Short mmCIF file of C-alpha atoms in Angstrom, two decimals:
data_model
loop_
_atom_site.label_atom_id
_atom_site.label_comp_id
_atom_site.label_asym_id
_atom_site.label_seq_id
_atom_site.Cartn_x
_atom_site.Cartn_y
_atom_site.Cartn_z
CA MET A 1 -14.45 35.73 3.46
CA ALA A 2 -11.43 36.52 5.65
CA THR A 3 -8.54 34.02 6.19
CA THR A 4 -6.85 33.72 9.48
CA LEU A 5 -3.33 33.10 9.10
CA PRO A 6 -2.62 29.94 11.18
CA THR A 7 0.21 29.52 13.61
CA SER A 8 2.95 27.32 13.06
CA ALA A 9 1.59 24.88 15.44
CA SER A 10 -1.93 24.54 13.85
CA ALA A 11 0.05 24.45 10.36
CA ALA A 12 2.30 21.76 11.59
CA THR A 13 -0.68 19.80 12.90
CA ALA A 14 -2.26 19.93 9.44
CA ALA A 15 0.96 18.84 7.70
CA VAL A 16 1.40 15.79 10.02
CA ARG A 17 -1.25 14.12 7.98
CA PHE A 18 0.75 14.68 4.87
CA PHE A 19 3.74 12.54 6.00
CA GLN A 20 1.59 9.70 7.18
CA PRO A 21 1.54 8.81 3.58
CA THR A 22 5.30 8.66 2.88
CA GLY A 23 5.03 10.55 -0.61
CA PHE A 24 8.61 10.68 -1.42
CA CYS A 25 8.67 7.00 -2.86
CA LEU A 26 11.13 7.66 -5.86
CA PRO A 27 12.87 5.05 -7.86
CA THR A 28 15.65 5.45 -5.70
CA ALA A 29 17.96 4.11 -2.83
CA TYR A 30 20.68 4.19 -0.17
CA THR A 31 22.93 1.68 1.17
CA VAL A 32 26.80 1.20 2.28
CA PHE A 33 28.87 -1.45 0.66
CA SER A 34 31.99 -3.27 2.27
CA PRO A 35 33.27 -5.70 -0.44
CA SER A 36 36.18 -8.02 0.10
CA ARG A 37 39.37 -7.13 -1.92
CA SER A 38 38.93 -10.53 -3.55
CA PRO A 39 37.67 -10.18 -6.92
CA SER A 40 35.54 -13.27 -6.59
CA ARG A 41 33.98 -12.02 -3.33
CA ARG A 42 33.73 -8.60 -4.52
CA LEU A 43 31.45 -9.87 -7.37
CA SER A 44 29.19 -12.06 -4.70
CA VAL A 45 29.05 -9.21 -2.32
CA VAL A 46 28.45 -6.10 -4.63
CA ALA A 47 26.28 -7.82 -7.45
CA CYS A 48 24.09 -9.90 -5.33
CA SER A 49 23.88 -8.37 -1.82
CA PRO A 50 23.88 -4.59 -2.28
CA GLY A 51 22.13 -4.31 1.32
CA THR A 52 23.47 -3.50 4.48
CA GLY A 53 22.36 -6.74 6.09
CA GLY A 54 18.99 -5.28 5.84
CA VAL A 55 15.30 -5.88 5.62
CA ALA A 56 14.41 -7.49 2.50
CA GLY A 57 15.05 -11.20 2.04
CA GLN A 58 16.12 -11.87 5.38
CA ALA A 59 16.13 -15.12 7.14
CA THR A 60 13.32 -15.78 9.39
CA SER A 61 12.71 -18.69 12.00
CA ARG A 62 10.19 -21.40 11.36
CA GLU A 63 8.07 -20.07 14.08
CA ASP A 64 7.95 -16.43 12.29
CA THR A 65 7.06 -18.27 9.03
CA VAL A 66 3.76 -16.84 7.20
CA ARG A 67 2.09 -19.75 5.49
CA ILE A 68 -0.21 -18.53 2.53
CA VAL A 69 -2.19 -20.76 0.40
CA ALA A 70 -3.23 -19.70 -2.91
CA VAL A 71 -5.96 -21.52 -4.98
CA VAL A 72 -6.40 -20.64 -8.84
CA GLY A 73 -9.35 -21.73 -11.25
CA ASP A 74 -7.72 -24.46 -13.32
CA GLY A 75 -6.79 -22.98 -16.63
CA SER A 76 -8.03 -19.42 -15.74
CA ILE A 77 -6.56 -16.51 -17.44
CA SER A 78 -5.30 -13.26 -15.50
CA PRO A 79 -5.42 -9.52 -17.05
CA LEU A 80 -1.71 -9.67 -16.88
CA LYS A 81 -1.28 -9.69 -20.88
CA ASP A 82 -3.34 -13.04 -20.70
CA THR A 83 -0.95 -14.90 -18.65
CA PRO A 84 -2.35 -17.98 -16.80
CA TRP A 85 -3.11 -17.21 -12.97
CA GLU A 86 -1.36 -20.34 -11.96
CA GLU A 87 1.95 -19.06 -13.59
CA VAL A 88 1.35 -15.32 -11.93
CA MET A 89 0.96 -16.74 -8.58
CA ARG A 90 3.58 -18.97 -8.59
CA HIS A 91 5.87 -16.14 -9.78
CA THR A 92 4.29 -14.02 -6.89
CA ALA A 93 5.44 -16.58 -4.40
CA ASP A 94 8.79 -16.44 -5.55
CA ARG A 95 8.88 -12.71 -5.35
CA LEU A 96 7.52 -12.67 -1.81
CA LYS A 97 10.70 -14.65 -0.80
CA TRP A 98 12.80 -11.44 -1.87
CA VAL A 99 10.84 -9.36 0.79
CA ASP A 100 11.34 -12.26 3.38
CA GLU A 101 12.38 -15.72 3.18
CA GLY A 102 9.74 -16.68 5.89
CA PHE A 103 7.01 -15.70 3.39
CA GLU A 104 5.96 -19.14 2.19
CA MET A 105 3.08 -19.32 -0.41
CA LEU A 106 1.93 -22.44 -2.21
CA VAL A 107 -0.05 -22.46 -5.27
CA PHE A 108 -2.62 -25.16 -6.26
CA THR A 109 -5.33 -25.16 -8.87
CA ASP A 110 -8.82 -26.10 -7.76
CA LYS A 111 -8.31 -29.31 -9.34
CA SER A 112 -6.00 -30.34 -6.62
CA MET A 113 -8.76 -30.10 -3.79
CA ASP A 114 -8.66 -33.74 -3.12
CA HIS A 115 -4.75 -34.24 -2.66
CA ASP A 116 -3.53 -34.67 0.68
CA ASP A 117 -0.75 -32.15 0.46
CA PHE A 118 -3.42 -29.59 -0.43
CA ARG A 119 -5.55 -30.22 2.36
CA LYS A 120 -2.40 -30.37 4.93
CA ALA A 121 -1.21 -26.80 3.61
CA LEU A 122 -4.86 -25.39 3.90
CA SER A 123 -4.90 -26.63 7.66
CA ARG A 124 -2.06 -24.83 8.92
CA CYS A 125 -1.98 -21.75 6.67
CA ASP A 126 -2.52 -17.97 7.79
CA MET A 127 -4.18 -16.71 4.55
CA LEU A 128 -6.01 -18.28 1.67
CA VAL A 129 -6.25 -16.58 -1.56
CA ASN A 130 -8.73 -17.61 -3.93
CA VAL A 131 -8.32 -16.34 -7.64
CA ALA A 132 -10.71 -16.88 -10.42
CA ILE A 133 -12.68 -19.82 -8.67
CA THR A 134 -16.18 -20.18 -10.19
CA GLY A 135 -16.98 -23.63 -10.33
CA GLN A 136 -19.93 -24.26 -7.81
CA GLU A 137 -18.16 -27.63 -6.62
CA SER A 138 -14.97 -25.74 -5.80
CA VAL A 139 -16.86 -22.87 -4.30
CA GLN A 140 -18.89 -24.95 -1.92
CA TRP A 141 -15.63 -26.99 -0.87
CA LEU A 142 -13.44 -23.98 0.02
CA ILE A 143 -16.56 -22.31 1.82
CA GLN A 144 -16.53 -25.52 4.08
CA ASN A 145 -12.94 -25.99 4.52
CA SER A 146 -11.98 -22.31 4.99
CA LYS A 147 -14.02 -21.52 8.19
CA ASN A 148 -11.03 -21.61 10.63
CA ILE A 149 -8.53 -19.64 8.34
CA PRO A 150 -8.30 -16.09 9.44
CA ASN A 151 -7.72 -14.16 6.54
CA VAL A 152 -9.13 -15.03 3.05
CA LEU A 153 -9.13 -13.07 -0.09
CA CYS A 154 -11.01 -13.73 -3.28
CA PHE A 155 -10.19 -12.18 -6.52
CA GLN A 156 -11.99 -12.57 -9.73
CA SER A 157 -14.26 -15.32 -8.00
CA SER A 158 -17.72 -16.34 -7.32
CA PRO A 159 -19.48 -13.72 -4.90
CA SER A 160 -20.41 -16.73 -2.64
CA LEU A 161 -16.70 -16.69 -1.61
CA LEU A 162 -16.43 -14.08 1.33
CA ASN A 163 -13.42 -12.19 2.16
CA LYS A 164 -12.03 -12.37 5.63
CA LEU A 165 -9.45 -9.85 7.17
CA GLY A 166 -8.18 -10.62 10.70
CA GLY A 167 -11.26 -13.01 11.50
CA LYS A 168 -14.12 -10.83 10.15
CA TYR A 169 -15.81 -11.37 7.19
CA VAL A 170 -16.12 -8.67 4.36
CA GLN A 171 -17.96 -8.89 0.88
CA TYR A 172 -18.24 -7.24 -2.33
CA THR A 173 -20.89 -4.40 -2.64
CA GLY A 174 -21.75 -2.49 -5.90
CA GLU A 175 -20.17 -3.02 -9.46
CA GLN A 176 -17.76 -5.93 -9.19
CA ASP A 177 -14.50 -4.71 -11.04
CA PHE A 178 -11.50 -6.87 -10.64
CA PHE A 179 -11.30 -6.81 -6.93
CA GLY A 180 -14.49 -4.99 -6.25
CA LYS A 181 -15.47 -2.54 -3.30
CA LEU A 182 -15.45 -4.03 0.07
CA ALA A 183 -17.50 -3.73 3.06
CA SER A 184 -17.80 -5.33 6.37
CA VAL A 185 -20.49 -7.86 6.85
CA GLY A 186 -22.36 -7.61 9.74
CA LYS A 187 -20.85 -5.32 12.67
CA PRO A 188 -18.41 -2.74 11.04
CA SER A 189 -14.80 -3.08 12.06
CA GLY A 190 -15.05 0.52 13.33
CA THR A 191 -11.18 0.92 12.98
CA GLU A 192 -9.31 3.31 10.65
CA GLU A 193 -6.79 0.62 10.04
CA SER A 194 -9.54 -1.86 8.60
CA THR A 195 -10.94 1.03 6.28
CA GLU A 196 -7.28 1.82 4.89
CA VAL A 197 -6.45 -1.82 4.43
CA LEU A 198 -9.46 -2.55 2.56
CA LYS A 199 -8.84 0.77 0.37
CA THR A 200 -5.37 -0.30 -0.29
CA ILE A 201 -5.98 -3.68 -1.02
CA SER A 202 -8.92 -2.73 -3.65
CA ASN A 203 -6.71 0.25 -5.48
CA ALA A 204 -3.73 -2.22 -5.50
CA TRP A 205 -5.36 -5.16 -7.29
CA GLU A 206 -7.18 -2.99 -9.92
CA ARG A 207 -3.79 -1.83 -11.13
CA HIS A 208 -3.18 -5.22 -12.52
CA ASN A 209 0.63 -5.73 -12.39
CA SER A 210 2.88 -8.38 -10.40
CA ASP A 211 4.39 -5.41 -7.99
CA ASP A 212 0.74 -4.58 -6.81
CA ILE A 213 -0.35 -8.29 -6.39
CA ARG A 214 2.39 -8.93 -4.23
CA PHE A 215 1.98 -5.44 -2.15
CA CYS A 216 -1.58 -6.32 -1.61
CA LEU A 217 -0.60 -9.54 0.11
CA LEU A 218 2.15 -7.95 2.11
CA VAL A 219 -0.32 -5.41 3.35
CA VAL A 220 -2.76 -8.10 4.79
CA VAL A 221 0.21 -9.90 6.16
CA ASN A 222 1.47 -6.78 8.03
CA ALA A 223 -2.01 -5.79 9.34
CA TYR A 224 -3.12 -9.09 10.49
CA ILE A 225 -0.49 -11.68 10.65
CA ARG A 226 2.97 -10.01 11.45
CA PRO A 227 4.83 -6.88 10.78
CA VAL A 228 6.44 -6.55 7.28
CA ASP A 229 9.81 -4.63 7.77
CA MET A 230 9.42 -2.75 4.27
CA LEU A 231 5.97 -1.70 5.53
CA GLN A 232 6.93 -0.37 8.87
CA ASN A 233 7.43 3.07 10.41
CA LEU A 234 5.27 4.82 7.75
CA ARG A 235 3.26 6.96 10.07
CA ALA A 236 3.73 10.23 11.75
CA LYS A 237 4.73 9.51 15.41
CA GLY A 238 2.15 11.85 16.90
CA LEU A 239 3.54 14.69 19.49
CA SER A 240 7.23 13.63 18.88
CA THR A 241 6.76 14.33 15.09
CA LEU A 242 4.49 17.68 15.69
CA SER A 243 7.27 18.93 18.33
CA CYS A 244 10.06 18.10 15.64
CA MET A 245 8.07 19.88 12.85
CA ILE A 246 7.29 23.11 14.93
CA GLN A 247 10.69 23.46 16.27
CA ASN A 248 12.63 22.97 13.15
CA CYS A 249 10.24 23.62 10.15
CA GLY A 250 7.71 26.22 10.94
CA PRO A 251 8.27 28.44 7.82
CA GLN A 252 8.48 25.92 5.33
CA ILE A 253 5.38 24.37 6.75
CA LEU A 254 3.53 27.65 6.53
CA ASN A 255 5.11 28.21 2.91
CA CYS A 256 3.72 25.02 1.78
CA LEU A 257 0.27 25.20 3.07
CA PHE A 258 -0.07 28.65 1.18
CA ASP A 259 1.42 27.33 -2.08
CA PRO A 260 -1.43 26.19 -4.33
CA ASP A 261 0.97 23.35 -5.53
CA CYS A 262 2.06 22.27 -2.36
CA ARG A 263 -1.31 22.38 -0.73
CA LYS A 264 -2.47 20.14 -3.49
CA ALA A 265 0.28 17.63 -3.12
CA ILE A 266 -0.64 17.46 0.60
CA GLN A 267 -4.47 16.79 -0.30
CA CYS A 268 -3.27 14.23 -2.89
CA LEU A 269 -1.18 12.43 -0.66
CA ASN A 270 -3.68 12.22 2.05
CA SER A 271 -5.74 10.20 -0.31
CA CYS A 272 -3.00 7.29 -0.62
CA SER A 273 -2.37 4.61 1.68
CA PRO A 274 1.12 5.27 3.33
CA THR A 275 2.64 2.34 1.63
CA ASP A 276 1.40 2.86 -1.80
CA GLN A 277 4.34 4.04 -3.89
CA VAL A 278 2.39 4.27 -7.02
CA CYS A 279 -0.21 6.46 -5.86
CA ASN A 280 2.36 8.60 -3.46
CA TYR A 281 4.61 9.29 -6.41
CA ARG A 282 2.02 10.18 -8.86
CA CYS A 283 0.86 12.89 -6.57
CA ILE A 284 4.29 14.21 -6.00
CA ALA A 285 5.15 14.31 -9.61
CA SER A 286 1.83 16.31 -10.60
CA TYR A 287 2.30 19.10 -7.85
CA GLU A 288 6.13 19.20 -7.13
CA SER A 289 7.24 22.75 -6.39
CA PRO A 290 10.00 24.57 -4.55
CA HIS A 291 7.75 24.86 -1.72
CA LEU A 292 7.17 21.20 -1.52
CA GLU A 293 11.12 20.41 -1.81
CA ALA A 294 11.71 22.97 1.10
CA PHE A 295 9.15 21.39 3.20
CA SER A 296 10.20 17.77 2.73
CA LEU A 297 14.05 18.61 2.77
CA CYS A 298 13.41 20.41 6.31
CA VAL A 299 11.02 17.76 7.88
CA LEU A 300 12.25 14.59 6.17
CA GLN A 301 15.79 14.79 5.20
CA LYS A 302 17.34 17.17 7.65
CA HIS A 303 15.54 16.43 10.81
CA ASN A 304 13.74 12.93 10.21
CA CYS A 305 10.76 14.12 12.12
CA LEU A 306 8.99 10.80 11.16
CA GLU A 307 12.15 8.83 12.36
CA LEU A 308 12.01 6.85 9.26
CA ASN A 309 14.57 4.35 8.07
CA ALA A 310 14.82 2.10 4.93
CA GLU A 311 17.44 -0.34 3.69
CA ILE A 312 18.20 -1.44 0.18
CA PRO A 313 16.66 -4.92 -0.69
CA SER A 314 19.03 -7.73 -1.07
CA LYS A 315 17.29 -9.65 -3.58
CA PRO A 316 16.81 -10.24 -6.37
CA CYS A 317 20.51 -11.03 -6.94
CA VAL A 318 21.40 -9.59 -10.26
CA THR A 319 24.68 -10.22 -11.70
CA PRO A 320 26.20 -7.40 -14.13
CA LEU A 321 27.43 -8.09 -17.79
CA SER A 322 30.84 -9.28 -17.74
CA MET A 323 31.75 -9.21 -21.43
CA PHE A 324 31.07 -6.85 -24.28
CA ARG A 325 32.14 -7.63 -27.89
CA GLU A 326 34.11 -10.62 -26.53
CA GLN A 327 36.32 -8.23 -24.35
CA LEU A 328 36.09 -8.34 -20.55
CA LEU A 329 33.97 -5.52 -19.53
CA SER A 330 35.87 -2.24 -17.86
CA HIS A 331 34.61 0.74 -16.05
CA GLU A 332 34.89 2.97 -18.94
CA VAL A 333 33.25 0.49 -21.38
CA ALA A 334 30.41 0.36 -18.82
CA GLU A 335 29.98 3.92 -18.86
CA ASP A 336 30.10 4.13 -22.63
CA LEU A 337 27.11 1.59 -22.66
CA PHE A 338 25.17 4.13 -20.49
CA VAL A 339 26.09 7.10 -22.67
CA GLY A 340 24.78 4.98 -25.40
CA TRP A 341 23.63 6.79 -28.46
CA LEU A 342 24.09 10.20 -27.27
CA ASP A 343 26.02 12.34 -29.95
CA ASN A 344 24.13 10.46 -32.59
CA LEU A 345 20.87 11.45 -31.08
CA GLU A 346 19.79 14.02 -28.65
CA TRP A 347 19.57 11.29 -25.78
CA SER A 348 21.39 8.06 -24.62
CA TRP A 349 18.45 5.65 -24.48
CA ARG A 350 14.64 5.88 -24.54
CA VAL A 351 12.78 3.44 -21.94
CA ILE A 352 10.33 1.05 -23.77
CA ALA A 353 9.24 -1.03 -20.81
CA GLY A 354 10.00 -1.32 -16.97
CA GLN A 355 9.26 -3.45 -13.97
CA ASN A 356 8.38 -0.66 -11.65
CA PRO A 357 4.76 0.61 -11.77
CA ALA A 358 5.52 3.78 -9.64
CA TYR A 359 7.88 5.10 -12.04
CA ASP A 360 7.18 3.41 -15.35
CA GLN A 361 3.55 4.75 -15.61
CA PHE A 362 5.05 8.07 -16.80
CA PRO A 363 5.04 8.37 -20.80
CA CYS A 364 8.01 9.52 -23.17
CA GLN A 365 10.90 8.64 -21.02
CA TYR A 366 14.33 9.77 -22.20
CA GLN A 367 17.65 8.75 -20.33
CA ILE A 368 20.82 11.17 -20.59
CA PHE A 369 24.28 9.81 -19.50
CA TYR A 370 27.46 11.84 -19.75
CA ARG A 371 30.82 12.44 -18.28
CA GLY A 372 31.02 15.70 -16.66
CA LYS A 373 33.87 18.47 -16.90
CA ALA A 374 35.44 17.24 -13.59
CA LYS A 375 37.81 14.34 -13.87
CA GLY A 376 35.89 11.14 -13.08
CA SER A 377 32.61 12.68 -12.92
CA PHE A 378 29.65 10.75 -14.41
CA TRP A 379 25.91 12.12 -14.58
CA TYR A 380 22.58 10.56 -15.32
CA GLU A 381 19.47 12.80 -16.27
CA PRO A 382 16.11 11.05 -16.98
CA ILE A 383 13.66 13.35 -18.65
CA PHE A 384 10.12 11.95 -18.43
CA GLN A 385 6.31 13.52 -19.18
CA VAL A 386 3.65 13.60 -16.58
CA LYS A 387 -0.18 13.78 -17.08
CA THR A 388 -0.91 15.52 -13.73
CA LEU A 389 -3.79 14.68 -11.75
CA ASP A 390 -5.64 18.00 -13.06
CA GLY A 391 -4.99 17.05 -16.42
CA GLU A 392 -2.10 18.95 -17.62
CA LEU A 393 0.92 17.41 -19.55
CA VAL A 394 4.27 18.54 -18.24
CA TRP A 395 8.13 17.49 -18.41
CA ARG A 396 9.96 16.57 -15.49
CA ARG A 397 13.85 16.25 -15.27
CA ARG A 398 16.16 14.86 -12.59
CA LYS A 399 19.93 14.96 -11.98
CA TYR A 400 21.63 12.00 -10.59
CA ARG A 401 25.39 11.76 -9.54
CA VAL A 402 26.82 8.50 -10.62
CA ARG A 403 29.89 6.82 -9.03
CA ARG A 404 31.41 3.48 -10.24
CA ALA A 405 30.90 0.22 -7.59
CA CYS A 406 33.62 -2.21 -7.39
CA ILE A 407 32.47 -4.37 -10.20
CA PRO A 408 32.51 -3.00 -13.79
CA GLY A 409 28.88 -2.79 -14.72
CA THR A 410 27.62 -1.76 -11.36
CA PHE A 411 27.13 1.99 -10.03
CA TYR A 412 25.85 3.82 -7.03
CA PHE A 413 23.41 6.70 -8.20
CA SER A 414 22.11 9.39 -5.86
CA VAL A 415 19.89 12.51 -6.33
CA LEU A 416 17.97 15.19 -4.42
CA ASP A 417 14.43 14.82 -5.51
CA ASN A 418 11.82 16.78 -3.90
CA GLY A 419 13.59 17.48 -0.87
CA VAL A 420 14.70 13.59 -0.26
CA VAL A 421 18.23 12.20 -0.88
CA SER A 422 17.59 8.99 -2.80
CA LYS A 423 20.34 6.50 -3.81
CA GLU A 424 20.32 3.59 -5.92
CA PHE A 425 22.53 0.54 -7.05
CA TRP A 426 22.36 -0.01 -10.88
CA THR A 427 23.47 -3.02 -12.65
CA ILE A 428 24.08 -2.95 -16.26
CA VAL A 429 22.52 -6.67 -17.21
CA ASP A 430 23.09 -6.51 -20.70
CA VAL A 431 23.60 -4.24 -23.76
CA SER A 432 23.21 -5.75 -27.46
CA ASP A 433 26.43 -5.45 -29.30
CA ASP A 434 24.97 -3.32 -31.77
CA PHE A 435 23.47 -0.93 -28.89
CA SER A 436 19.79 -1.88 -30.36
CA TRP A 437 18.86 -2.55 -26.69
CA GLY A 438 19.97 -2.82 -23.07
CA LEU A 439 18.49 -3.78 -19.83
CA PHE A 440 19.45 -1.88 -16.45
CA HIS A 441 18.41 -3.05 -13.06
CA TYR A 442 18.29 -1.17 -9.87
CA HIS A 443 17.91 -1.79 -6.32
CA GLY A 444 16.98 1.29 -4.11
CA ALA A 445 15.73 2.81 -0.87
CA ALA A 446 14.86 6.46 0.07
CA GLN A 447 16.06 6.63 3.76
CA ALA A 448 14.31 9.49 5.06
CA ALA A 449 11.17 8.47 3.45
CA GLY A 450 11.26 5.05 4.63
CA GLN A 451 10.74 3.29 1.27
CA SER A 452 12.79 0.49 -0.46
CA TYR A 453 12.01 -0.86 -3.87
CA THR A 454 13.49 -2.77 -6.97
CA GLY A 455 13.12 -2.12 -10.59
CA ALA A 456 14.55 -2.58 -14.19
CA VAL A 457 14.22 -0.80 -17.33
CA LEU A 458 14.48 -2.07 -20.95
CA VAL A 459 15.81 0.50 -23.31
CA THR A 460 16.16 0.91 -27.02
CA PRO A 461 17.39 4.23 -29.23
CA ASP A 462 14.13 4.97 -30.49
CA GLY A 463 11.60 3.77 -27.88
CA SER A 464 10.32 0.67 -29.87
CA TYR A 465 10.39 -2.84 -28.51
CA PRO A 466 13.05 -4.84 -30.04
CA GLU A 467 11.64 -6.96 -33.05
CA GLY A 468 11.39 -10.81 -33.14
CA ASP A 469 12.50 -13.59 -30.75
CA ASN A 470 15.28 -12.41 -28.65
CA PRO A 471 16.92 -15.41 -26.64
CA ARG A 472 19.77 -12.95 -25.31
CA LEU A 473 16.80 -10.58 -23.98
CA ASP A 474 14.88 -13.25 -22.46
CA SER A 475 18.11 -14.48 -20.61
CA ALA A 476 18.79 -11.01 -19.45
CA LEU A 477 15.33 -10.72 -18.03
CA GLU A 478 15.42 -14.02 -16.37
CA LYS A 479 18.61 -12.90 -14.54
CA CYS A 480 16.52 -10.09 -13.14
CA GLY A 481 13.82 -12.53 -12.16
CA ILE A 482 11.62 -10.84 -14.45
CA LYS A 483 8.75 -12.05 -16.64
CA LYS A 484 7.86 -10.63 -20.01
CA TRP A 485 4.01 -10.13 -18.87
CA GLU A 486 5.44 -8.22 -16.11
CA LEU A 487 6.94 -5.33 -17.93
CA TYR A 488 4.98 -2.13 -17.71
CA MET A 489 4.97 -0.53 -21.34
CA VAL A 490 5.92 3.00 -21.61
CA ASP A 491 3.78 5.29 -23.87
CA ASN A 492 6.34 6.88 -26.27
CA CYS A 493 3.81 8.75 -28.29
CA SER A 494 3.59 12.34 -28.61
CA CYS A 495 6.67 13.36 -26.95
CA MET A 496 7.46 16.59 -28.85
CA GLY A 497 9.11 19.26 -27.11
CA ALA A 498 11.09 17.42 -24.37
CA PRO A 499 13.75 19.51 -22.58
CA LEU A 500 16.88 17.68 -23.85
CA GLY A 501 20.56 18.68 -23.79
CA ILE A 502 23.60 18.48 -21.68
CA PRO A 503 25.79 20.88 -20.14
CA GLU A 504 28.31 22.60 -22.25
CA GLY A 505 31.72 21.18 -21.83
CA SER A 506 30.34 17.61 -21.17
CA ARG A 507 32.34 14.54 -22.39
CA LEU A 508 30.62 11.66 -23.91
CA HIS A 509 32.17 8.04 -25.18
CA TYR A 510 35.70 7.25 -23.93
CA GLN A 511 36.44 3.81 -25.91
CA ILE A 512 33.27 2.46 -27.79
CA ALA A 513 29.99 3.93 -29.00
CA PRO A 514 27.30 2.56 -31.43
CA GLY A 515 28.56 1.90 -34.70
CA ASN A 516 32.25 1.66 -33.44
CA GLU A 517 32.88 -2.13 -34.03
CA ALA A 518 36.41 -1.86 -33.70
CA GLY A 519 35.97 -0.50 -30.00
CA ILE A 520 38.61 2.07 -30.05
CA MET A 521 37.74 5.95 -29.98
CA GLN A 522 39.90 8.98 -29.69
CA ARG A 523 39.70 9.69 -25.92
CA ILE A 524 37.99 13.16 -25.38
#
């Protein structure tokens, strides 16, 4: 069968669908910092407010408040490491505030249904979330008292409890998993948006992690209650997008569509929701190629054909480590903490767990930090394994430029990843005195991709979780607003053949290193 070479216009039309899911959502970020010259003010501004006055965590008027009520079965247990559902949902309520102060979620158990405060909250809420409600009495009470609530979601609950989106009922069909498949009851909605929302909710809840629980609620808020800034502007802009792509990126579009890996990436991303970072990044990591990088560099980074923007989240507020081995933390020592075990081992650290499911799904994660040949240069190279969607095991490696922020223990990271410039603000939360573990937090946004995010990584020298009770680690996680049950464990088995190594002439530790208790080394 003959193949007709498409024109730039027709290729661009096909490619527009690619950019509806913003598939370049990396663990990275952008922002501009304007700290005060006062040391105390610097700590407040840089450590706790890395954004530019941005989107996440912004104040909202009472008129714009989104009121959510979550009802959980009394004593019910979640699939998140057997954590009680009540604890999971209360923590989700806190994390919703990181996105927008106007998102208010009250959590009750089904034993509270006769309480006045519960009835009052239910009468004025925009969304009801039923979780693990199976008792017949509770089910009947909720059916009778939720008729006027426009949005109702039911997870792991009785099939008698129907879901409702935008005032229209939906129900489970077929085998019920954690969320189950959804279908419209009665007259179908007939809108592509409703279909996409249902698919996104189902996929998110089936992944069983705290980020996706919050994400699922935000998708419903964004679609049916009021816009959520972090989920906006993630679609092609029709003719303006097409015109921009044709005028500026015709060759890159054609090269991508005729490259097998780039074409697979397009097809894969088309199956993802525009806002689903986990799905999107897995597609990119599976099928990255030079043609895909050139494609996204032209359309997204150079010409911003989708007119996207994103701001770094301002919450949670995470303060950096201030003392190490009973000495005030300096910029030099902070960099040494990143360099970690490199020299003793072939890597600085290995990631054992993380809080961002978009990135921490990948096995065999190595971190390499080192000082470059140029004065003041510092680099970070993560190496990780990807099981592609075709079932192949491949290694991926990135290279970040790292700059010191104003406060020791805080840094700016930037990288060109698959054609999109991404930047991050990292914080060294804590590192044990013997270098047996460390916890690093990041706020991020990929501006040209319209995505923002937060996360943290727990690292050790050998990729094994720290043994025994560890109050200091517990305290460090608490500083990040992270619960142990939220951590996504990294698979560090079968990691042979990692492409490690650093450039010739690189410099390592400046003042301290593992095993160097005196804290003074020969300066290299």
